[in-house]
Short mmCIF file of C-alpha atoms in Angstrom, two decimals:
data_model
loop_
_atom_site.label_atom_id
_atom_site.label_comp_id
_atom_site.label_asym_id
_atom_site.label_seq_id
_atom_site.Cartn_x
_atom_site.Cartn_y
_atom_site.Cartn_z
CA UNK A 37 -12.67 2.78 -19.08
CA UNK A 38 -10.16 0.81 -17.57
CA UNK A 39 -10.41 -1.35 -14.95
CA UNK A 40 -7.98 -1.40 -11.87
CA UNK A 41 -7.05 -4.76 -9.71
CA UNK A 42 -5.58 -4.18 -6.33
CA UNK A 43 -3.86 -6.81 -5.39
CA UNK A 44 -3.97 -6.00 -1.75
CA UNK A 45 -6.17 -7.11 1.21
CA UNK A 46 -5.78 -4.00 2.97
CA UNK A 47 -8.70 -2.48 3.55
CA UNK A 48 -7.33 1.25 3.94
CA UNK A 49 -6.17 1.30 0.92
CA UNK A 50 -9.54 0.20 -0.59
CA UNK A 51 -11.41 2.63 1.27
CA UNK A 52 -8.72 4.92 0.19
CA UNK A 53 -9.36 4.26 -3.51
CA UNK A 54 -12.89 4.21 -2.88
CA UNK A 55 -13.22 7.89 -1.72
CA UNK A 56 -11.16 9.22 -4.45
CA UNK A 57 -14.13 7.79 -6.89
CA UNK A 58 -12.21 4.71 -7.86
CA UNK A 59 -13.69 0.63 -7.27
CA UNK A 60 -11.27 -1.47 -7.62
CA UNK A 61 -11.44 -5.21 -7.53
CA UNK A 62 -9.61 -6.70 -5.52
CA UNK A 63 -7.48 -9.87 -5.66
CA UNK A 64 -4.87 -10.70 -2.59
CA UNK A 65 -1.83 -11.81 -3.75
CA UNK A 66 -0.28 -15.52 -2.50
CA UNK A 67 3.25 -14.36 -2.06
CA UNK A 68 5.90 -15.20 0.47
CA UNK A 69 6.86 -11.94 1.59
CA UNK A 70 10.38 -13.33 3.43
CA UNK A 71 11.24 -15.14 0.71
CA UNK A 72 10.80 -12.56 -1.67
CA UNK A 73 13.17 -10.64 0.07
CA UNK A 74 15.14 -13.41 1.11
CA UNK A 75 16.01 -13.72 -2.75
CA UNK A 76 16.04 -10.37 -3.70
CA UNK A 77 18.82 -9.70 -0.86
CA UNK A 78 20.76 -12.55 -2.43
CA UNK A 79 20.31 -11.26 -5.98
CA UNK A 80 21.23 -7.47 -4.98
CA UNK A 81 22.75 -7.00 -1.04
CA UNK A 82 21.10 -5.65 1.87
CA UNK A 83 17.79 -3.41 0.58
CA UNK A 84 17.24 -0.14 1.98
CA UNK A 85 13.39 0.03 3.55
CA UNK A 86 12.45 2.26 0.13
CA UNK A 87 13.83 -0.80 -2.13
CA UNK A 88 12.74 -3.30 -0.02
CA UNK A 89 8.63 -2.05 0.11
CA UNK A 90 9.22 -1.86 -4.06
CA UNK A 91 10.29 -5.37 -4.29
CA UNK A 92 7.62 -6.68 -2.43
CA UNK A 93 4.93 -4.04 -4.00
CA UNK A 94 6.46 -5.55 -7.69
CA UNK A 95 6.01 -9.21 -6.60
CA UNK A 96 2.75 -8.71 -5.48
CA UNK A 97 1.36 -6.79 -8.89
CA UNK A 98 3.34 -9.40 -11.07
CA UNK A 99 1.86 -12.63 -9.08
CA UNK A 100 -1.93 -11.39 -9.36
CA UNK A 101 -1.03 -10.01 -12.64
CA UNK A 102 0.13 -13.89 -13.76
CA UNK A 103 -2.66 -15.41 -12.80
CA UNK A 104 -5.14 -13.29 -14.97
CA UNK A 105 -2.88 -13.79 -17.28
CA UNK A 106 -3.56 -17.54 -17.23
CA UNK A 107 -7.27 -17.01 -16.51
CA UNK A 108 -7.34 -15.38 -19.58
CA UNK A 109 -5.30 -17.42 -21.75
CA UNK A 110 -8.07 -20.21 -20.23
CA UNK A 111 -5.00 -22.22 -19.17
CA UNK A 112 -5.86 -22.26 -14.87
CA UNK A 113 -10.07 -23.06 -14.70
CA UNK A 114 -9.90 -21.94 -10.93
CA UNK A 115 -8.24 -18.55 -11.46
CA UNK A 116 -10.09 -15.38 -11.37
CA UNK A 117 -11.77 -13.76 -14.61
CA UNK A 118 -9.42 -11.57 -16.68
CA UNK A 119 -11.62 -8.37 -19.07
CA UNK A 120 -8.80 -7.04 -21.54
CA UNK A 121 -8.64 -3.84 -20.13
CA UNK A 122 -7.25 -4.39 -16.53
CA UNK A 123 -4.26 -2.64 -14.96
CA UNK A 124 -3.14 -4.47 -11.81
CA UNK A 125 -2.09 -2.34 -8.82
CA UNK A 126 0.10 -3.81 -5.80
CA UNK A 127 1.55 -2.24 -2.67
CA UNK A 128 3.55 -3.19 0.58
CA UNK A 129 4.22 -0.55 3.17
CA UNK A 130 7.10 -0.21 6.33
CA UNK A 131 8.08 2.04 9.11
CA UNK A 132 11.70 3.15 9.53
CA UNK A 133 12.60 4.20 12.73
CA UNK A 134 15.95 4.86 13.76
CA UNK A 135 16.93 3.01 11.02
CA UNK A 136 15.20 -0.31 11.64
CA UNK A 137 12.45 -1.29 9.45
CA UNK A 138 9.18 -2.13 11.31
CA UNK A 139 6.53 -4.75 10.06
CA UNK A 140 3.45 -5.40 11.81
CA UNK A 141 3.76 -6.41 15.92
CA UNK A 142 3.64 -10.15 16.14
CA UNK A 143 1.69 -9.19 19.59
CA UNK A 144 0.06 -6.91 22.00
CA UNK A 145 3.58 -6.50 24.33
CA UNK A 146 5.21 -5.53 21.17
CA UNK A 147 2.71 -3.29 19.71
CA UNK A 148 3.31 -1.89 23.47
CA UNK A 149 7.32 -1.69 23.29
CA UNK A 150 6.95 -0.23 19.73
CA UNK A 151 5.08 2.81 20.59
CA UNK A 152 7.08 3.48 24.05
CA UNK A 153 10.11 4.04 21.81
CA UNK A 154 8.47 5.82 18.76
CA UNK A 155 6.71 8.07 21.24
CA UNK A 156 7.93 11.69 20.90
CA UNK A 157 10.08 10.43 18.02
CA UNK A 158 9.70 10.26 14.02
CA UNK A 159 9.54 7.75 11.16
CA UNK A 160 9.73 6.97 7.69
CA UNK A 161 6.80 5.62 6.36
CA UNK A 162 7.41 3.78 2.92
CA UNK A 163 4.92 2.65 0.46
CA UNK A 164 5.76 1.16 -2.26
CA UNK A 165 3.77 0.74 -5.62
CA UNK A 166 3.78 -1.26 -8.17
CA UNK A 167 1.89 -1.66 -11.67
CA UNK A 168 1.16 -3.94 -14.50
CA UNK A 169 -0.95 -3.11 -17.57
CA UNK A 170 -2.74 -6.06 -18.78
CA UNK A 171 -4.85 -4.23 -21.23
CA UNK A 172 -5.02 -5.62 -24.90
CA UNK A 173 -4.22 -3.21 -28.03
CA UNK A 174 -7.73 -2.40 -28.48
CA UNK A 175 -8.24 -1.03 -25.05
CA UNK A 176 -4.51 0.87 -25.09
CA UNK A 177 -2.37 -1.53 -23.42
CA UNK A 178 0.97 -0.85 -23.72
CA UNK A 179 2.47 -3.84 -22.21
CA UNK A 180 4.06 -1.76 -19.27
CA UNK A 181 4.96 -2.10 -16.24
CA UNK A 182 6.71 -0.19 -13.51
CA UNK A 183 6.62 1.52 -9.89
CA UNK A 184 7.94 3.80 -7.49
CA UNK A 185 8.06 4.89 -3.83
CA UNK A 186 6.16 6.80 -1.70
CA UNK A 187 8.07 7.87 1.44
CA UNK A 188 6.30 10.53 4.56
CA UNK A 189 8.11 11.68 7.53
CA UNK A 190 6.05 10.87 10.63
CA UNK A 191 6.51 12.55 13.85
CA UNK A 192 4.53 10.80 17.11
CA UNK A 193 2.80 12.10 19.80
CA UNK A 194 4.89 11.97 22.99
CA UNK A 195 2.05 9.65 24.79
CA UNK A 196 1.72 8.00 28.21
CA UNK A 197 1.90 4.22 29.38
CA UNK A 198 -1.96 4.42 29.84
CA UNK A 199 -2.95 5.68 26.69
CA UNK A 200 -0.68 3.58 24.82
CA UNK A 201 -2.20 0.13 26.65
CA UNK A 202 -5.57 1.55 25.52
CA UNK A 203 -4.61 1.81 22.32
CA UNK A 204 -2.98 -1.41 22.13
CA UNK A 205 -5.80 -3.01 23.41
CA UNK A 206 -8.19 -1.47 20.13
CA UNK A 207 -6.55 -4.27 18.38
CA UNK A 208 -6.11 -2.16 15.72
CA UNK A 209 -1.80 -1.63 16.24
CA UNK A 210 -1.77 -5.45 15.30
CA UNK A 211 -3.27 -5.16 12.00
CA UNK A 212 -0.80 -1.98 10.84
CA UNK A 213 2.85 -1.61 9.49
CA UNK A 214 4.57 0.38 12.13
CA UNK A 215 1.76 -0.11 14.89
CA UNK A 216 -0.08 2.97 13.49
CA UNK A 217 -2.69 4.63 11.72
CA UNK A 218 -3.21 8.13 10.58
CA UNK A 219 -7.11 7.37 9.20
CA UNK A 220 -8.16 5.33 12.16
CA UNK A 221 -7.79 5.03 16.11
CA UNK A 222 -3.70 5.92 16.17
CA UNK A 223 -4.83 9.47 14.27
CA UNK A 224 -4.76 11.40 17.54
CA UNK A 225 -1.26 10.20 18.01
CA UNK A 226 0.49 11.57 14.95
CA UNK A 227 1.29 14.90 15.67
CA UNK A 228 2.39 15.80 11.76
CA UNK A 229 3.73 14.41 8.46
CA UNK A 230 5.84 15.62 6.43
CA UNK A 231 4.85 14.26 2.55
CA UNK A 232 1.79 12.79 1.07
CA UNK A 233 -0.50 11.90 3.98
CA UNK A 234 -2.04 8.99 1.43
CA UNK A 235 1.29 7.49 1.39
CA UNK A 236 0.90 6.49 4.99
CA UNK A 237 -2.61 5.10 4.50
CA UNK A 238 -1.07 2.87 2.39
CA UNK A 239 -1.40 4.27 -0.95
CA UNK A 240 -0.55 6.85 -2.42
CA UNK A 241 -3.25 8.64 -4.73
CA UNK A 242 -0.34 11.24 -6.66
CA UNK A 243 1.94 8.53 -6.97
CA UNK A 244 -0.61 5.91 -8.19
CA UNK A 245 -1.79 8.77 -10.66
CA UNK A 246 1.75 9.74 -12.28
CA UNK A 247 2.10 6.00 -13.12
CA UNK A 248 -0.97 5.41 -14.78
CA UNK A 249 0.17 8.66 -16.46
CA UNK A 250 3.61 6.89 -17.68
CA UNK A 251 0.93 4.03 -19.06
CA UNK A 252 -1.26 6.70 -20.61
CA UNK A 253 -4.46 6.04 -18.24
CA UNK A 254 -5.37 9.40 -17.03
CA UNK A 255 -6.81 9.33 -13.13
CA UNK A 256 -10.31 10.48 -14.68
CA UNK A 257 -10.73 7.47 -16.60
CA UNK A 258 -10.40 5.31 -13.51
CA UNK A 259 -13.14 6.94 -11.66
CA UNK A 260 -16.61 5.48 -11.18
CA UNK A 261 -19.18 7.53 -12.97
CA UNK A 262 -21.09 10.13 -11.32
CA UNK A 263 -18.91 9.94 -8.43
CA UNK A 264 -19.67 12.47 -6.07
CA UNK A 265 -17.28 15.14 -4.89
CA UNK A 266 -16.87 15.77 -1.01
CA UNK A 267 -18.55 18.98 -0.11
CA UNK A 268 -16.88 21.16 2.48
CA UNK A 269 -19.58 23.30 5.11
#
């Protein structure tokens, strides 16, 4: 069975992973977002918010993937262990609203100007995913690695001043791409989606599971076993 690595801190998109049967481990990444794109605009021109998530999904994947790597090669003694049959796993995630890409609110009075001009509006909510197979021959590593984006139409909730300060003052809109959630407190204020609601969380389980597909790791293989299913009443 192989073994996946997020190399993400979020914790959505662990618990995302985790109710779909999968553990990961996880293992945050140390890169510098702006400069990553700071050099990849150089390299290429201006990135479109679909590119730009990618590059930064890739980056992250390919640092944590480097350092088990070295761990394993027994070349860096502080680096984390490194089995032979891990498949590394990054993401990075951005709001597009009338075509400006949104990051996290560097405070509370932005969080509070962002949502007075998404309200009654819609976004583009772009994850991007990236992974690296690190597996040796005997576990069926091919060597690969690749990604893709996910991208969901959001349409807000046409809110008031009031319930917009209370939601601001959760905390939670400082912690978020966008100033949102879907699967926490900003739920009630996304009227619909159009795409894979996962992809807004942060990851995006039929994405994540055609990729392993192109690395020939079928999504069954990943999951704990004796995971549960979710029972409906």
């Amino acid at each position: 069975m192989p073994r996946l690595v997020l190399a993400s801190q979020s914790p959505a998109r662990l618990a995302t992973l985790k109710s779909a049967g999968v553990t990961p481990e996880v293992v945050v990444s140390g890169v510098d977002e702006e400069k990553v794109l700071a050099d990849a605009t150089e390299r290429f021109g201006e990135l479109d918010p679909a590119d730009a998530v990618l590059v930064l999904a890739q980056a992250k994947a390919e640092e944590v993937a480097s350092r088990l790597e070295r761990a394993r090669d027994n070349t860096e003694a502080d680096a984390p262990d490194a089995p032979d049959d891990v498949i590394v796993v990054g993401c990075d995630s951005m709001l597009e609203f009338d075509g400006t890409v949104v990051g996290k609110p560097a405070d509370a009075a932005a969080a509070r100007e962002r949502w007075r001009a998404m309200r009654g509006g819609k976004g583009v909510l772009h994850s991007g995913h990236w992974v690296v197979d690190l597996r040796d021959d005997e576990a069926g590593g091919t060597g690969g690695t690749l990604g893709s984006t996910s991208s969901t139409t959001v349409w807000f909730a046409d809110i008031e001043d009031d319930e917009i300060d209370a939601y601001v003052a959760t905390g939670e809109p400082l912690h978020v791409a966008g100033a949102f959630t879907i699967d926490g407190l900003g739920g009630p204020y996304v009227e619909r989606i159009e795409g894979d609601h996962h992809g807004v969380v942060g990851i995006s389980l039929p994405l994540l599971r055609e990729l392993l597909g192109e690395l020939g790791v079928p999504w069954r293989t990943l999951r704990t076993p004796a995971a549960p299913g979710r029972r409906r009443t």
